[in-house]
């Protein structure tokens, strides 16, 4: 086999790497047909890659054999401090003809990232591609997060505690439920650095948002008391399901929380099912959600409701 040659990613590589990305997406869609068909088109893939390359401080590497491109990795930092001194390889940020090449590409690209002081690395890997995920595992990465999808139509539970649409009278309890998610995820074993807002902040937001028609808010009751809530909306409202990870005409399970004493008794499942049913009634084809894989509750509840992974977010902290 001709030797692998690695070069820094440049504008001149966008067309060839876009073609590799479109190929990757075609394979991904064969495993996960609910993903958008759009990016199997080379022009759409090139446009996506061009946008990533245009991000501030984007950099990466391209691999060649006998002058033929066989893979690329392209990353860029996010400004938010919650990710540390970071670089992200997003949904459009890699494609390889052979999984092992990803390791050579990372080796070349990461040298610059670490030189720049960016030591927290994140990479989105198509969930069906176990060889590629294993190549990243052999680079010191582990899974942090899952993006997932299910059809909007299809089986959802018909039994469970009663769920109804939230009203303005529910604003105080909705505000209390808002803080339950960051509270839970700040604890072991997730240890998320996500900001823990106050109930007062949430109250002010809910007072404005409760009637916003772009969001469908549900509450679940036990013995006449609200014990949990969930929010559905269009995927376009999400800031984290972008590009190749944003299916067309999809709803989004954006939020769910149940008070601790009521967890594990079917309330979350009833809320998730209500959002899926709302998405089907609203004409969406699919429903997207995501979870920290270290969140023992959501990582069990959403797959049990029929969500299957589309992208794995892997993470590595360099230096230890
Ligand atoms: C995630 C959350 C909303 C789920 O609600 P819940 O009321 O606890 O969940 P349920 O009791 O409805 O259980 C849902 C599914 O998870 C499964 N599950 C629950 N605990 C489990 C366990 N220990 N092991 C395996 N599966 C488990 C249940 O079996 C159920 O599936 P099934 O109905 O097919 O059996 C709730 O736990 C919560 O508020 N967690 C903290 C905040 C959070 O993580 N929000 C989600 C952010 S993405």
mmCIF file of C-alpha atoms and ligand atoms in Angstrom:
data_model
loop_
_atom_site.group_PDB
_atom_site.id
_atom_site.type_symbol
_atom_site.label_atom_id
_atom_site.label_comp_id
_atom_site.label_asym_id
_atom_site.label_seq_id
_atom_site.Cartn_x
_atom_site.Cartn_y
_atom_site.Cartn_z
ATOM 1 C CA UNK A 1 0.000 0.000 0.000
ATOM 2 C CA UNK A 2 1.386 3.500 -0.811
ATOM 3 C CA UNK A 3 2.650 5.395 2.232
ATOM 4 C CA UNK A 4 0.359 7.765 4.059
ATOM 5 C CA UNK A 5 1.209 11.443 3.724
ATOM 6 C CA UNK A 6 -0.360 14.018 6.064
ATOM 7 C CA UNK A 7 -0.699 17.705 5.147
ATOM 8 C CA UNK A 8 -2.264 20.649 7.015
ATOM 9 C CA UNK A 9 -5.910 21.223 6.021
ATOM 10 C CA UNK A 10 -6.207 24.089 3.501
ATOM 11 C CA UNK A 11 -8.804 25.706 1.228
ATOM 12 C CA UNK A 12 -7.485 23.622 -1.662
ATOM 13 C CA UNK A 13 -8.718 20.459 0.121
ATOM 14 C CA UNK A 14 -12.353 21.506 0.590
ATOM 15 C CA UNK A 15 -13.708 19.875 -2.594
ATOM 16 C CA UNK A 16 -11.975 16.499 -2.126
ATOM 17 C CA UNK A 17 -12.734 16.361 1.600
ATOM 18 C CA UNK A 18 -16.355 17.327 0.924
ATOM 19 C CA UNK A 19 -16.601 14.301 -1.371
ATOM 20 C CA UNK A 20 -15.200 12.059 1.395
ATOM 21 C CA UNK A 21 -17.724 13.574 3.817
ATOM 22 C CA UNK A 22 -20.654 12.959 1.442
ATOM 23 C CA UNK A 23 -19.512 9.315 1.133
ATOM 24 C CA UNK A 24 -19.351 9.001 4.913
ATOM 25 C CA UNK A 25 -22.840 10.443 5.238
ATOM 26 C CA UNK A 26 -24.225 8.012 2.634
ATOM 27 C CA UNK A 27 -22.877 5.111 4.726
ATOM 28 C CA UNK A 28 -24.233 6.726 7.887
ATOM 29 C CA UNK A 29 -27.716 7.064 6.347
ATOM 30 C CA UNK A 30 -27.700 3.413 5.296
ATOM 31 C CA UNK A 31 -27.472 2.626 9.033
ATOM 32 C CA UNK A 32 -29.628 5.530 10.250
ATOM 33 C CA UNK A 33 -32.111 6.490 7.471
ATOM 34 C CA UNK A 34 -33.761 9.221 9.578
ATOM 35 C CA UNK A 35 -30.710 11.461 9.051
ATOM 36 C CA UNK A 36 -31.012 14.187 6.417
ATOM 37 C CA UNK A 37 -30.456 12.975 2.831
ATOM 38 C CA UNK A 38 -29.118 16.452 1.967
ATOM 39 C CA UNK A 39 -25.476 15.865 2.903
ATOM 40 C CA UNK A 40 -25.046 12.810 0.699
ATOM 41 C CA UNK A 41 -24.775 15.453 -2.007
ATOM 42 C CA UNK A 42 -21.154 16.553 -2.505
ATOM 43 C CA UNK A 43 -22.012 20.259 -2.917
ATOM 44 C CA UNK A 44 -23.943 20.309 0.391
ATOM 45 C CA UNK A 45 -21.088 18.466 2.143
ATOM 46 C CA UNK A 46 -18.520 20.915 0.713
ATOM 47 C CA UNK A 47 -20.659 23.855 1.889
ATOM 48 C CA UNK A 48 -20.814 22.383 5.384
ATOM 49 C CA UNK A 49 -17.056 21.820 5.485
ATOM 50 C CA UNK A 50 -16.399 25.314 4.119
ATOM 51 C CA UNK A 51 -18.439 26.746 6.998
ATOM 52 C CA UNK A 52 -16.391 24.769 9.553
ATOM 53 C CA UNK A 53 -13.124 25.849 7.909
ATOM 54 C CA UNK A 54 -14.345 29.463 8.087
ATOM 55 C CA UNK A 55 -14.787 29.243 11.880
ATOM 56 C CA UNK A 56 -12.230 31.243 13.878
ATOM 57 C CA UNK A 57 -9.035 29.236 14.573
ATOM 58 C CA UNK A 58 -10.195 26.162 12.620
ATOM 59 C CA UNK A 59 -7.375 23.775 11.752
ATOM 60 C CA UNK A 60 -6.876 20.165 10.826
ATOM 61 C CA UNK A 61 -5.100 17.663 8.618
ATOM 62 C CA UNK A 62 -5.648 15.783 5.352
ATOM 63 C CA UNK A 63 -4.267 12.306 4.559
ATOM 64 C CA UNK A 64 -3.145 11.187 1.096
ATOM 65 C CA UNK A 65 -2.013 7.898 -0.431
ATOM 66 C CA UNK A 66 -0.279 8.257 -3.799
ATOM 67 C CA UNK A 67 -1.645 11.819 -3.868
ATOM 68 C CA UNK A 68 -5.255 10.612 -3.459
ATOM 69 C CA UNK A 69 -7.097 12.083 -0.407
ATOM 70 C CA UNK A 70 -8.088 9.263 1.984
ATOM 71 C CA UNK A 71 -9.235 11.238 5.009
ATOM 72 C CA UNK A 72 -9.345 14.462 6.958
ATOM 73 C CA UNK A 73 -9.906 15.809 10.468
ATOM 74 C CA UNK A 74 -10.962 19.436 10.955
ATOM 75 C CA UNK A 75 -11.584 21.066 14.346
ATOM 76 C CA UNK A 76 -12.348 24.497 15.777
ATOM 77 C CA UNK A 77 -12.736 25.925 19.288
ATOM 78 C CA UNK A 78 -16.015 26.985 20.915
ATOM 79 C CA UNK A 79 -15.935 30.222 22.914
ATOM 80 C CA UNK A 80 -17.991 28.952 25.896
ATOM 81 C CA UNK A 81 -15.855 28.398 29.031
ATOM 82 C CA UNK A 82 -17.883 25.285 30.033
ATOM 83 C CA UNK A 83 -15.838 23.218 27.530
ATOM 84 C CA UNK A 84 -12.449 24.255 28.883
ATOM 85 C CA UNK A 85 -9.567 25.217 26.548
ATOM 86 C CA UNK A 86 -11.223 23.257 23.744
ATOM 87 C CA UNK A 87 -11.269 22.085 20.144
ATOM 88 C CA UNK A 88 -14.354 20.453 18.631
ATOM 89 C CA UNK A 89 -14.442 18.115 15.648
ATOM 90 C CA UNK A 90 -18.123 18.568 14.834
ATOM 91 C CA UNK A 91 -20.462 16.425 12.716
ATOM 92 C CA UNK A 92 -18.783 17.574 9.468
ATOM 93 C CA UNK A 93 -15.254 17.438 10.882
ATOM 94 C CA UNK A 94 -13.953 14.062 9.778
ATOM 95 C CA UNK A 95 -14.147 11.366 7.131
ATOM 96 C CA UNK A 96 -11.730 8.510 6.394
ATOM 97 C CA UNK A 97 -11.627 5.609 3.977
ATOM 98 C CA UNK A 98 -9.934 3.493 6.661
ATOM 99 C CA UNK A 99 -10.565 4.058 10.397
ATOM 100 C CA UNK A 100 -6.883 3.704 11.326
ATOM 101 C CA UNK A 101 -6.064 6.830 9.284
ATOM 102 C CA UNK A 102 -8.060 8.898 11.819
ATOM 103 C CA UNK A 103 -5.261 8.234 14.318
ATOM 104 C CA UNK A 104 -2.568 9.688 12.024
ATOM 105 C CA UNK A 105 -4.802 12.658 11.271
ATOM 106 C CA UNK A 106 -5.472 13.369 14.948
ATOM 107 C CA UNK A 107 -1.752 13.034 15.731
ATOM 108 C CA UNK A 108 -0.962 15.753 13.184
ATOM 109 C CA UNK A 109 -3.892 18.072 13.997
ATOM 110 C CA UNK A 110 -3.667 17.744 17.791
ATOM 111 C CA UNK A 111 0.004 18.808 17.844
ATOM 112 C CA UNK A 112 -1.109 22.289 16.845
ATOM 113 C CA UNK A 113 -4.164 22.273 19.131
ATOM 114 C CA UNK A 114 -2.059 21.410 22.183
ATOM 115 C CA UNK A 115 0.647 23.916 21.148
ATOM 116 C CA UNK A 116 -2.126 26.532 21.157
ATOM 117 C CA UNK A 117 -3.050 25.491 24.704
ATOM 118 C CA UNK A 118 -6.261 23.722 23.634
ATOM 119 C CA UNK A 119 -6.158 20.529 25.646
ATOM 120 C CA UNK A 120 -9.865 19.571 25.916
ATOM 121 C CA UNK A 121 -10.779 17.714 22.724
ATOM 122 C CA UNK A 122 -14.296 16.758 21.578
ATOM 123 C CA UNK A 123 -15.189 14.722 18.510
ATOM 124 C CA UNK A 124 -18.512 13.637 16.993
ATOM 125 C CA UNK A 125 -18.378 10.128 15.503
ATOM 126 C CA UNK A 126 -21.175 8.509 13.453
ATOM 127 C CA UNK A 127 -22.658 6.062 15.973
ATOM 128 C CA UNK A 128 -22.859 3.092 13.584
ATOM 129 C CA UNK A 129 -19.120 3.209 12.777
ATOM 130 C CA UNK A 130 -17.661 1.086 15.576
ATOM 131 C CA UNK A 131 -14.271 0.794 13.828
ATOM 132 C CA UNK A 132 -13.945 4.571 13.749
ATOM 133 C CA UNK A 133 -15.108 4.919 17.376
ATOM 134 C CA UNK A 134 -12.528 2.283 18.393
ATOM 135 C CA UNK A 135 -9.790 4.155 16.513
ATOM 136 C CA UNK A 136 -10.651 7.233 18.640
ATOM 137 C CA UNK A 137 -10.709 5.057 21.802
ATOM 138 C CA UNK A 138 -7.122 4.115 20.901
ATOM 139 C CA UNK A 139 -6.352 7.838 20.953
ATOM 140 C CA UNK A 140 -7.419 8.174 24.580
ATOM 141 C CA UNK A 141 -11.013 9.285 23.942
ATOM 142 C CA UNK A 142 -14.114 8.073 25.797
ATOM 143 C CA UNK A 143 -17.812 8.675 25.198
ATOM 144 C CA UNK A 144 -19.282 11.744 26.899
ATOM 145 C CA UNK A 145 -22.598 12.299 25.107
ATOM 146 C CA UNK A 146 -25.077 10.745 22.700
ATOM 147 C CA UNK A 147 -27.218 12.316 19.966
ATOM 148 C CA UNK A 148 -30.237 10.143 19.161
ATOM 149 C CA UNK A 149 -33.400 9.896 17.096
ATOM 150 C CA UNK A 150 -36.627 7.916 16.758
ATOM 151 C CA UNK A 151 -39.613 8.037 14.442
ATOM 152 C CA UNK A 152 -42.359 10.401 15.592
ATOM 153 C CA UNK A 153 -44.975 7.804 14.768
ATOM 154 C CA UNK A 154 -44.895 4.354 16.320
ATOM 155 C CA UNK A 155 -45.315 2.826 19.718
ATOM 156 C CA UNK A 156 -45.342 5.050 22.785
ATOM 157 C CA UNK A 157 -46.659 3.806 26.141
ATOM 158 C CA UNK A 158 -50.390 4.103 26.633
ATOM 159 C CA UNK A 159 -50.326 3.547 30.391
ATOM 160 C CA UNK A 160 -48.560 5.617 33.029
ATOM 161 C CA UNK A 161 -49.260 8.641 35.208
ATOM 162 C CA UNK A 162 -51.394 11.406 33.651
ATOM 163 C CA UNK A 163 -49.657 13.990 31.476
ATOM 164 C CA UNK A 164 -51.199 17.305 30.378
ATOM 165 C CA UNK A 165 -50.119 20.547 28.705
ATOM 166 C CA UNK A 166 -48.673 23.044 31.198
ATOM 167 C CA UNK A 167 -50.535 26.275 31.975
ATOM 168 C CA UNK A 168 -49.465 29.581 33.510
ATOM 169 C CA UNK A 169 -50.507 28.230 36.932
ATOM 170 C CA UNK A 170 -47.657 25.671 36.589
ATOM 171 C CA UNK A 171 -44.921 28.328 36.224
ATOM 172 C CA UNK A 172 -43.664 28.037 39.849
ATOM 173 C CA UNK A 173 -43.254 24.249 39.648
ATOM 174 C CA UNK A 174 -41.759 24.455 36.125
ATOM 175 C CA UNK A 175 -39.124 26.838 37.489
ATOM 176 C CA UNK A 176 -38.261 24.407 40.291
ATOM 177 C CA UNK A 177 -38.026 21.510 37.834
ATOM 178 C CA UNK A 178 -35.661 23.522 35.586
ATOM 179 C CA UNK A 179 -32.888 23.414 38.175
ATOM 180 C CA UNK A 180 -33.256 19.646 38.735
ATOM 181 C CA UNK A 181 -31.418 18.817 35.502
ATOM 182 C CA UNK A 182 -28.196 20.816 36.109
ATOM 183 C CA UNK A 183 -28.365 19.784 39.774
ATOM 184 C CA UNK A 184 -28.454 16.101 38.837
ATOM 185 C CA UNK A 185 -25.806 16.448 36.122
ATOM 186 C CA UNK A 186 -23.438 18.351 38.381
ATOM 187 C CA UNK A 187 -23.260 15.279 40.620
ATOM 188 C CA UNK A 188 -21.384 11.987 40.239
ATOM 189 C CA UNK A 189 -20.863 10.337 37.840
ATOM 190 C CA UNK A 190 -21.604 13.110 35.299
ATOM 191 C CA UNK A 191 -19.771 16.027 37.009
ATOM 192 C CA UNK A 192 -20.995 18.387 34.271
ATOM 193 C CA UNK A 193 -19.730 21.964 34.395
ATOM 194 C CA UNK A 194 -23.097 23.234 33.115
ATOM 195 C CA UNK A 195 -24.298 26.380 34.839
ATOM 196 C CA UNK A 196 -26.724 25.905 37.747
ATOM 197 C CA UNK A 197 -29.250 28.711 37.296
ATOM 198 C CA UNK A 198 -31.546 29.858 40.112
ATOM 199 C CA UNK A 199 -35.273 29.175 40.496
ATOM 200 C CA UNK A 200 -35.823 32.974 40.377
ATOM 201 C CA UNK A 201 -34.150 33.232 36.958
ATOM 202 C CA UNK A 202 -36.283 30.360 35.688
ATOM 203 C CA UNK A 203 -39.440 31.959 37.069
ATOM 204 C CA UNK A 204 -38.757 35.129 35.086
ATOM 205 C CA UNK A 205 -38.080 33.115 31.892
ATOM 206 C CA UNK A 206 -41.193 30.969 32.280
ATOM 207 C CA UNK A 207 -43.389 34.019 32.940
ATOM 208 C CA UNK A 208 -42.425 35.166 29.415
ATOM 209 C CA UNK A 209 -42.224 31.783 27.660
ATOM 210 C CA UNK A 210 -45.205 29.826 28.967
ATOM 211 C CA UNK A 211 -47.422 31.018 26.080
ATOM 212 C CA UNK A 212 -44.721 30.809 23.388
ATOM 213 C CA UNK A 213 -46.315 28.688 20.626
ATOM 214 C CA UNK A 214 -42.873 27.433 19.476
ATOM 215 C CA UNK A 215 -42.594 25.263 22.585
ATOM 216 C CA UNK A 216 -44.954 22.520 23.829
ATOM 217 C CA UNK A 217 -44.612 22.096 27.585
ATOM 218 C CA UNK A 218 -46.019 19.085 29.404
ATOM 219 C CA UNK A 219 -46.370 18.219 33.081
ATOM 220 C CA UNK A 220 -46.933 14.841 34.697
ATOM 221 C CA UNK A 221 -48.898 14.389 37.913
ATOM 222 C CA UNK A 222 -48.862 11.949 40.828
ATOM 223 C CA UNK A 223 -51.716 12.150 43.326
ATOM 224 C CA UNK A 224 -52.754 15.487 41.847
ATOM 225 C CA UNK A 225 -49.282 17.081 42.248
ATOM 226 C CA UNK A 226 -46.987 18.004 39.367
ATOM 227 C CA UNK A 227 -43.831 15.856 39.687
ATOM 228 C CA UNK A 228 -42.167 16.395 36.319
ATOM 229 C CA UNK A 229 -42.070 18.391 33.082
ATOM 230 C CA UNK A 230 -40.863 18.089 29.500
ATOM 231 C CA UNK A 231 -40.521 20.470 26.570
ATOM 232 C CA UNK A 232 -40.861 19.724 22.856
ATOM 233 C CA UNK A 233 -40.025 22.040 19.955
ATOM 234 C CA UNK A 234 -38.693 21.980 16.396
ATOM 235 C CA UNK A 235 -35.058 20.835 16.021
ATOM 236 C CA UNK A 236 -34.227 24.269 14.574
ATOM 237 C CA UNK A 237 -34.482 25.642 18.148
ATOM 238 C CA UNK A 238 -31.527 23.494 19.219
ATOM 239 C CA UNK A 239 -28.060 24.971 19.213
ATOM 240 C CA UNK A 240 -26.327 21.598 19.444
ATOM 241 C CA UNK A 241 -27.902 19.510 16.639
ATOM 242 C CA UNK A 242 -26.351 21.210 13.627
ATOM 243 C CA UNK A 243 -25.396 20.406 10.042
ATOM 244 C CA UNK A 244 -25.174 16.664 9.399
ATOM 245 C CA UNK A 245 -26.611 16.054 12.886
ATOM 246 C CA UNK A 246 -29.795 18.024 12.106
ATOM 247 C CA UNK A 247 -32.424 15.833 10.391
ATOM 248 C CA UNK A 248 -35.092 17.472 8.260
ATOM 249 C CA UNK A 249 -38.595 17.990 9.679
ATOM 250 C CA UNK A 250 -37.641 16.764 13.137
ATOM 251 C CA UNK A 251 -39.101 17.564 16.527
ATOM 252 C CA UNK A 252 -36.837 17.881 19.560
ATOM 253 C CA UNK A 253 -37.220 16.553 23.087
ATOM 254 C CA UNK A 254 -35.448 19.572 24.512
ATOM 255 C CA UNK A 255 -35.870 19.088 28.253
ATOM 256 C CA UNK A 256 -37.291 16.702 30.834
ATOM 257 C CA UNK A 257 -36.989 16.455 34.594
ATOM 258 C CA UNK A 258 -38.789 14.612 37.368
ATOM 259 C CA UNK A 259 -38.403 15.429 41.063
ATOM 260 C CA UNK A 260 -36.084 12.849 42.720
ATOM 261 C CA UNK A 261 -38.727 11.045 44.857
ATOM 262 C CA UNK A 262 -40.885 10.396 41.770
ATOM 263 C CA UNK A 263 -38.059 9.092 39.543
ATOM 264 C CA UNK A 264 -37.972 5.523 38.298
ATOM 265 C CA UNK A 265 -41.727 4.999 38.414
ATOM 266 C CA UNK A 266 -42.715 5.832 34.824
ATOM 267 C CA UNK A 267 -43.157 9.627 35.014
ATOM 268 C CA UNK A 268 -40.243 10.399 32.680
ATOM 269 C CA UNK A 269 -41.355 7.773 30.223
ATOM 270 C CA UNK A 270 -44.883 9.250 30.171
ATOM 271 C CA UNK A 271 -43.424 12.747 29.563
ATOM 272 C CA UNK A 272 -41.129 11.534 26.771
ATOM 273 C CA UNK A 273 -44.032 9.701 25.156
ATOM 274 C CA UNK A 274 -46.165 12.871 25.325
ATOM 275 C CA UNK A 275 -43.470 14.839 23.455
ATOM 276 C CA UNK A 276 -43.163 12.072 20.825
ATOM 277 C CA UNK A 277 -46.959 12.015 20.353
ATOM 278 C CA UNK A 278 -47.017 15.831 20.138
ATOM 279 C CA UNK A 279 -44.296 15.668 17.449
ATOM 280 C CA UNK A 280 -46.315 13.130 15.432
ATOM 281 C CA UNK A 281 -49.496 15.253 15.763
ATOM 282 C CA UNK A 282 -47.523 18.336 14.688
ATOM 283 C CA UNK A 283 -46.442 16.615 11.466
ATOM 284 C CA UNK A 284 -42.777 15.971 12.340
ATOM 285 C CA UNK A 285 -41.263 12.780 10.896
ATOM 286 C CA UNK A 286 -38.843 12.122 13.718
ATOM 287 C CA UNK A 287 -37.856 13.259 17.206
ATOM 288 C CA UNK A 288 -34.281 14.040 18.207
ATOM 289 C CA UNK A 289 -32.824 14.158 21.685
ATOM 290 C CA UNK A 290 -29.433 13.868 23.375
ATOM 291 C CA UNK A 291 -28.029 12.924 26.737
ATOM 292 C CA UNK A 292 -24.836 12.690 28.751
ATOM 293 C CA UNK A 293 -23.975 8.993 28.680
ATOM 294 C CA UNK A 294 -22.762 9.354 32.271
ATOM 295 C CA UNK A 295 -26.263 10.489 33.314
ATOM 296 C CA UNK A 296 -27.520 7.140 34.634
ATOM 297 C CA UNK A 297 -31.155 8.265 34.408
ATOM 298 C CA UNK A 298 -31.553 9.848 30.961
ATOM 299 C CA UNK A 299 -29.137 7.354 29.335
ATOM 300 C CA UNK A 300 -31.573 4.604 30.377
ATOM 301 C CA UNK A 301 -34.885 6.434 29.958
ATOM 302 C CA UNK A 302 -34.491 7.663 26.347
ATOM 303 C CA UNK A 303 -33.212 4.422 24.743
ATOM 304 C CA UNK A 304 -36.071 2.631 26.581
ATOM 305 C CA UNK A 305 -38.405 5.000 24.723
ATOM 306 C CA UNK A 306 -37.004 3.923 21.333
ATOM 307 C CA UNK A 307 -34.277 6.524 20.715
ATOM 308 C CA UNK A 308 -31.195 5.152 18.939
ATOM 309 C CA UNK A 309 -27.829 6.894 18.734
ATOM 310 C CA UNK A 310 -26.876 8.923 15.644
ATOM 311 C CA UNK A 311 -23.597 10.521 16.774
ATOM 312 C CA UNK A 312 -21.343 9.723 19.722
ATOM 313 C CA UNK A 313 -19.561 12.683 21.265
ATOM 314 C CA UNK A 314 -16.154 11.515 22.444
ATOM 315 C CA UNK A 315 -13.933 13.528 24.758
ATOM 316 C CA UNK A 316 -10.287 13.588 25.737
ATOM 317 C CA UNK A 317 -8.529 15.813 28.255
ATOM 318 C CA UNK A 318 -4.836 15.916 27.358
ATOM 319 C CA UNK A 319 -2.135 16.051 29.994
ATOM 320 C CA UNK A 320 -3.023 13.478 32.636
HETATM 321 C C1 LIG B 1 -34.447 11.312 33.037
HETATM 322 C C2 LIG B 1 -35.765 11.380 33.789
HETATM 323 C C3 LIG B 1 -36.596 12.527 33.209
HETATM 324 C C4 LIG B 1 -36.500 10.054 33.546
HETATM 325 O O1 LIG B 1 -37.655 10.058 34.299
HETATM 326 P P1 LIG B 1 -37.998 8.840 35.315
HETATM 327 O O2 LIG B 1 -39.354 9.110 35.817
HETATM 328 O O3 LIG B 1 -36.911 8.701 36.290
HETATM 329 O O4 LIG B 1 -37.968 7.582 34.301
HETATM 330 P P2 LIG B 1 -38.968 6.361 34.227
HETATM 331 O O5 LIG B 1 -39.290 5.849 35.582
HETATM 332 O O6 LIG B 1 -40.120 6.752 33.376
HETATM 333 O O7 LIG B 1 -38.061 5.296 33.470
HETATM 334 C C5 LIG B 1 -37.806 5.444 32.090
HETATM 335 C C6 LIG B 1 -37.131 4.197 31.592
HETATM 336 O O8 LIG B 1 -35.810 4.088 32.136
HETATM 337 C C7 LIG B 1 -35.643 2.769 32.634
HETATM 338 N N1 LIG B 1 -34.905 2.786 33.881
HETATM 339 C C8 LIG B 1 -35.135 3.562 34.945
HETATM 340 N N2 LIG B 1 -34.240 3.260 35.918
HETATM 341 C C9 LIG B 1 -33.465 2.272 35.447
HETATM 342 C C10 LIG B 1 -32.360 1.524 35.951
HETATM 343 N N3 LIG B 1 -31.876 1.755 37.167
HETATM 344 N N4 LIG B 1 -31.795 0.591 35.159
HETATM 345 C C11 LIG B 1 -32.255 0.362 33.919
HETATM 346 N N5 LIG B 1 -33.293 1.049 33.384
HETATM 347 C C12 LIG B 1 -33.875 1.971 34.138
HETATM 348 C C13 LIG B 1 -37.008 2.281 32.977
HETATM 349 O O9 LIG B 1 -36.984 0.881 32.854
HETATM 350 C C14 LIG B 1 -37.889 2.953 31.987
HETATM 351 O O10 LIG B 1 -38.021 2.157 30.823
HETATM 352 P P3 LIG B 1 -39.212 1.088 30.739
HETATM 353 O O11 LIG B 1 -40.463 1.876 31.028
HETATM 354 O O12 LIG B 1 -39.089 0.587 29.351
HETATM 355 O O13 LIG B 1 -38.950 0.071 31.794
HETATM 356 C C15 LIG B 1 -35.573 11.568 35.327
HETATM 357 O O14 LIG B 1 -34.896 10.452 35.863
HETATM 358 C C16 LIG B 1 -34.834 12.838 35.714
HETATM 359 O O15 LIG B 1 -35.444 13.867 35.991
HETATM 360 N N6 LIG B 1 -33.481 12.797 35.761
HETATM 361 C C17 LIG B 1 -32.707 13.955 36.159
HETATM 362 C C18 LIG B 1 -32.768 15.053 35.089
HETATM 363 C C19 LIG B 1 -32.417 14.490 33.731
HETATM 364 O O16 LIG B 1 -31.488 13.716 33.595
HETATM 365 N N7 LIG B 1 -33.179 14.900 32.694
HETATM 366 C C20 LIG B 1 -32.986 14.445 31.337
HETATM 367 C C21 LIG B 1 -31.983 15.254 30.650
HETATM 368 S S1 LIG B 1 -31.549 14.621 29.039
#
